[in-house]
Coordinates of C-alpha atoms in Angstrom, one line a residue:
Chain Z
D196 CA -11.2 -19.0 2.8
T197 CA -9.8 -15.6 1.9
A198 CA -9.9 -14.7 -1.8
V199 CA -7.0 -12.1 -1.8
S200 CA -4.7 -12.3 1.2
Q201 CA -1.7 -10.1 2.1
T202 CA 1.0 -10.5 4.7
P203 CA 1.8 -8.8 6.9
K204 CA -1.1 -6.7 7.9
Y205 CA 1.1 -4.3 9.8
L206 CA 4.7 -3.4 9.1
V207 CA 6.7 -0.9 11.1
T208 CA 10.3 -0.4 10.0
Q209 CA 13.1 2.1 10.0
M210 CA 14.1 4.4 7.2
G211 CA 16.6 2.8 4.9
N212 CA 15.5 -0.7 5.4
D213 CA 14.3 -3.1 2.7
K214 CA 10.9 -4.9 3.2
S215 CA 8.5 -7.1 1.3
I216 CA 4.8 -7.5 1.2
K217 CA 3.3 -10.7 -0.1
C218 CA 0.0 -11.2 -1.9
E219 CA -1.8 -14.4 -2.9
Q220 CA -5.2 -14.8 -4.6
N221 CA -7.1 -18.1 -4.9
L222 CA -9.7 -16.8 -7.4
G223 CA -7.9 -18.0 -10.5
H224 CA -7.6 -14.5 -11.8
D225 CA -5.1 -13.6 -14.5
T226 CA -4.4 -10.0 -13.4
M227 CA -3.1 -8.7 -10.1
Y228 CA -2.5 -5.2 -8.9
W229 CA -0.9 -3.1 -6.2
Y230 CA -2.6 0.1 -5.0
K231 CA -1.3 2.6 -2.5
Q232 CA -3.6 4.5 -0.1
D233 CA -2.1 7.5 1.4
S234 CA -2.9 9.2 4.7
K235 CA -5.7 11.2 3.1
K236 CA -7.3 7.9 1.9
F237 CA -6.5 8.6 -1.7
L238 CA -6.1 5.4 -3.7
K239 CA -3.8 5.1 -6.7
I240 CA -2.7 2.2 -8.8
M241 CA 1.0 1.4 -8.7
F242 CA 1.4 -1.8 -10.7
S243 CA -0.6 -4.3 -12.7
Y244 CA 0.5 -7.7 -13.7
N245 CA -1.2 -10.1 -16.2
N246 CA 0.0 -13.7 -16.2
K247 CA 3.3 -12.7 -14.6
E248 CA 3.9 -9.9 -17.1
L249 CA 4.1 -6.2 -16.1
I250 CA 1.3 -4.2 -17.7
I251 CA 1.3 -1.0 -15.7
N252 CA 4.0 0.9 -13.8
E253 CA 2.5 4.2 -12.7
T254 CA 5.6 6.3 -12.2
V255 CA 6.5 4.5 -9.1
P256 CA 10.1 5.0 -7.9
N257 CA 12.6 2.2 -8.8
R258 CA 12.9 1.4 -5.1
F259 CA 9.6 -0.5 -5.6
S260 CA 9.9 -3.7 -7.4
P261 CA 7.0 -6.1 -7.9
K262 CA 7.6 -9.8 -8.5
S263 CA 5.1 -12.3 -9.7
P264 CA 6.4 -15.9 -9.4
D265 CA 3.2 -17.2 -10.8
K266 CA -0.2 -15.7 -11.7
A267 CA -1.6 -16.4 -8.1
H268 CA 1.1 -14.3 -6.4
L269 CA 2.3 -10.7 -6.7
N270 CA 4.8 -9.6 -4.1
L271 CA 6.0 -6.1 -3.5
H272 CA 9.6 -5.4 -2.5
I273 CA 10.6 -2.0 -1.4
N274 CA 14.3 -0.9 -1.0
S275 CA 15.7 1.9 1.0
L276 CA 12.4 2.8 2.7
E277 CA 11.6 6.5 3.1
L278 CA 9.2 8.3 5.5
G279 CA 6.9 9.1 2.5
D280 CA 6.4 5.4 1.8
S281 CA 4.2 5.2 4.9
A282 CA 0.8 4.2 3.6
V283 CA -1.6 1.3 3.3
Y284 CA -0.8 -1.0 0.4
F285 CA -3.6 -3.0 -1.2
C286 CA -3.2 -6.0 -3.4
A287 CA -6.1 -6.8 -5.8
S288 CA -6.9 -9.2 -8.6
S289 CA -9.4 -9.3 -11.4
Q290 CA -10.3 -11.5 -14.4
G291 CA -10.8 -10.0 -17.8
A292 CA -11.0 -6.5 -19.1
G293 CA -13.6 -4.3 -17.4
L294 CA -14.4 -6.5 -14.5
E295 CA -14.3 -5.6 -10.9
A296 CA -11.2 -6.0 -8.8
F297 CA -11.2 -7.9 -5.5
F298 CA -9.0 -6.4 -2.8
G299 CA -7.0 -7.8 0.0
Q300 CA -7.2 -6.4 3.6
G301 CA -4.3 -4.1 3.1
T302 CA -0.8 -3.8 4.6
R303 CA -0.3 -0.7 6.8
L304 CA 3.4 0.3 6.4
T305 CA 4.8 2.7 8.8
V306 CA 8.4 4.0 8.2
V307 CA 10.0 5.6 11.3
Chain W
A188 CA -7.1 10.4 -18.7
Q189 CA -10.0 9.4 -16.5
S190 CA -10.9 11.1 -13.2
V191 CA -13.5 10.8 -10.5
T192 CA -14.8 13.4 -8.1
Q193 CA -16.6 12.8 -5.0
P194 CA -17.7 16.3 -3.9
D195 CA -18.6 15.4 -0.3
I196 CA -15.7 14.5 2.0
H197 CA -17.9 13.8 5.0
I198 CA -21.6 13.1 5.3
T199 CA -23.6 12.5 8.5
V200 CA -27.1 11.0 8.4
S201 CA -29.4 9.7 11.1
E202 CA -30.1 6.0 11.3
G203 CA -33.1 5.2 9.2
A204 CA -32.7 8.2 7.0
S205 CA -32.1 8.0 3.3
L206 CA -28.6 8.5 1.8
E207 CA -27.2 9.7 -1.5
L208 CA -23.4 9.9 -2.1
R209 CA -22.4 11.8 -5.2
C210 CA -19.9 10.7 -7.8
N211 CA -18.9 12.5 -11.0
Y212 CA -16.5 11.0 -13.5
S213 CA -14.6 12.0 -16.6
Y214 CA -13.9 9.3 -19.2
G215 CA -13.7 9.3 -22.9
A216 CA -15.6 6.1 -23.7
T217 CA -18.4 4.2 -22.1
P218 CA -17.3 3.9 -18.5
Y219 CA -17.1 0.9 -16.2
L220 CA -18.2 2.3 -12.9
F221 CA -17.9 0.9 -9.4
W222 CA -18.7 1.7 -5.8
Y223 CA -16.5 0.2 -3.1
V224 CA -16.9 0.5 0.7
Q225 CA -14.0 0.4 3.2
S226 CA -14.7 -0.2 6.9
P227 CA -12.1 1.0 9.4
G228 CA -9.0 -1.1 9.1
Q229 CA -10.5 -3.2 6.3
G230 CA -10.0 -3.7 2.6
L231 CA -12.3 -2.5 -0.1
Q232 CA -15.5 -4.4 -0.7
L233 CA -17.4 -4.0 -3.9
L234 CA -20.9 -2.7 -3.4
L235 CA -22.1 -2.6 -7.1
K236 CA -20.9 -2.0 -10.6
Y237 CA -22.1 -0.7 -13.9
F238 CA -20.9 -1.9 -17.3
S239 CA -23.8 -1.5 -19.6
G240 CA -27.6 -1.9 -19.9
D241 CA -30.0 -0.8 -17.2
T242 CA -28.8 2.5 -15.7
L243 CA -30.1 1.7 -12.3
V244 CA -28.0 -1.0 -10.7
Q245 CA -28.6 -2.9 -7.5
G246 CA -25.9 -3.9 -5.1
I247 CA -25.3 -5.6 -1.8
K248 CA -26.5 -4.3 1.6
G249 CA -29.5 -2.6 0.0
F250 CA -27.5 -0.1 -2.0
E251 CA -28.3 1.1 -5.5
A252 CA -26.7 3.5 -8.0
E253 CA -27.9 5.3 -11.1
F254 CA -25.7 6.0 -14.1
K255 CA -26.6 9.3 -15.8
R256 CA -24.5 9.8 -18.9
S257 CA -25.7 13.3 -19.5
Q258 CA -24.5 14.4 -16.1
S259 CA -21.4 12.1 -16.0
S260 CA -22.7 10.9 -12.6
F261 CA -23.0 7.6 -10.8
N262 CA -24.6 8.4 -7.4
L263 CA -25.0 5.9 -4.7
R264 CA -28.3 5.6 -2.8
K265 CA -29.8 3.8 0.1
P266 CA -33.4 4.3 1.3
S267 CA -32.7 3.6 5.0
V268 CA -29.2 3.8 6.5
H269 CA -28.1 1.4 9.3
W270 CA -25.5 2.2 11.9
S271 CA -23.3 -0.5 10.3
D272 CA -23.1 1.5 7.1
A273 CA -20.7 4.0 8.7
A274 CA -17.6 3.6 6.5
E275 CA -15.6 5.2 3.7
Y276 CA -17.2 5.0 0.3
F277 CA -15.2 5.1 -2.9
C278 CA -16.4 5.6 -6.4
A279 CA -14.2 4.4 -9.2
V280 CA -14.0 4.3 -13.0
G281 CA -12.3 1.5 -14.8
A282 CA -10.3 1.7 -17.9
P283 CA -9.8 -1.7 -19.6
L284 CA -6.2 -2.7 -20.2
S285 CA -6.2 -4.5 -23.6
N286 CA -7.2 -8.0 -22.5
A287 CA -5.5 -7.7 -19.2
G288 CA -7.7 -6.4 -16.4
N289 CA -8.9 -3.0 -15.6
M290 CA -7.1 0.1 -14.2
L291 CA -9.3 1.7 -11.5
T292 CA -9.2 5.4 -10.9
F293 CA -10.7 6.3 -7.6
G294 CA -12.4 9.3 -6.2
G295 CA -11.2 10.8 -3.0
G296 CA -13.8 9.0 -0.9
T297 CA -16.8 10.1 1.2
R298 CA -16.8 9.3 4.9
L299 CA -20.2 8.4 6.1
M300 CA -21.1 8.8 9.7
V301 CA -24.4 7.6 11.1
K302 CA -26.1 9.2 14.1
P303 CA -28.2 7.0 16.3

């Protein structure tokens, strides 16, 4: 009964391709996020959505486009993939200001 | 802007020994502070959090952390480490986003290795 689930867990693709990562949370939270963890384990927020509305876009290239069809889902679409996009992408959700975020298992994206 | 520093990139302790992982933060207001643990190939699991009140907070798996405003620190401790504690540990400070959640800024992480 996973709280925040992401698919796929692993994604290997060629440069220039377009790919999507899906995220769903069953916690009833209003806010969802995408975080990126690079090869040195550094974690940085990319996007935050509240009730399907974009709250944060942390200087992420336009090739990254989040989509929130409803407040339980936040998908990440990436166009024209580049080698530097290789990372682990984490989806998370939270409820209310100041409260902890619950993270998914991550999607390891490898661009070759 | 907020920031978090975890001075120790790697720490090795013997099983049964005590542990302290350091975390220093920079934030203009009263911080929301968190410790997360990441096991290999896994997501991040919340160990404990500090919002207000008692500066010594208890978490899961026998961990605790102490908030010291004067030192801008939120160090994580455990009295006796188990081999299963080997993982990457992340300290984070949270900045509330109006009424819409919380932007976490993470430290660089500390990798804990446990010797038998």
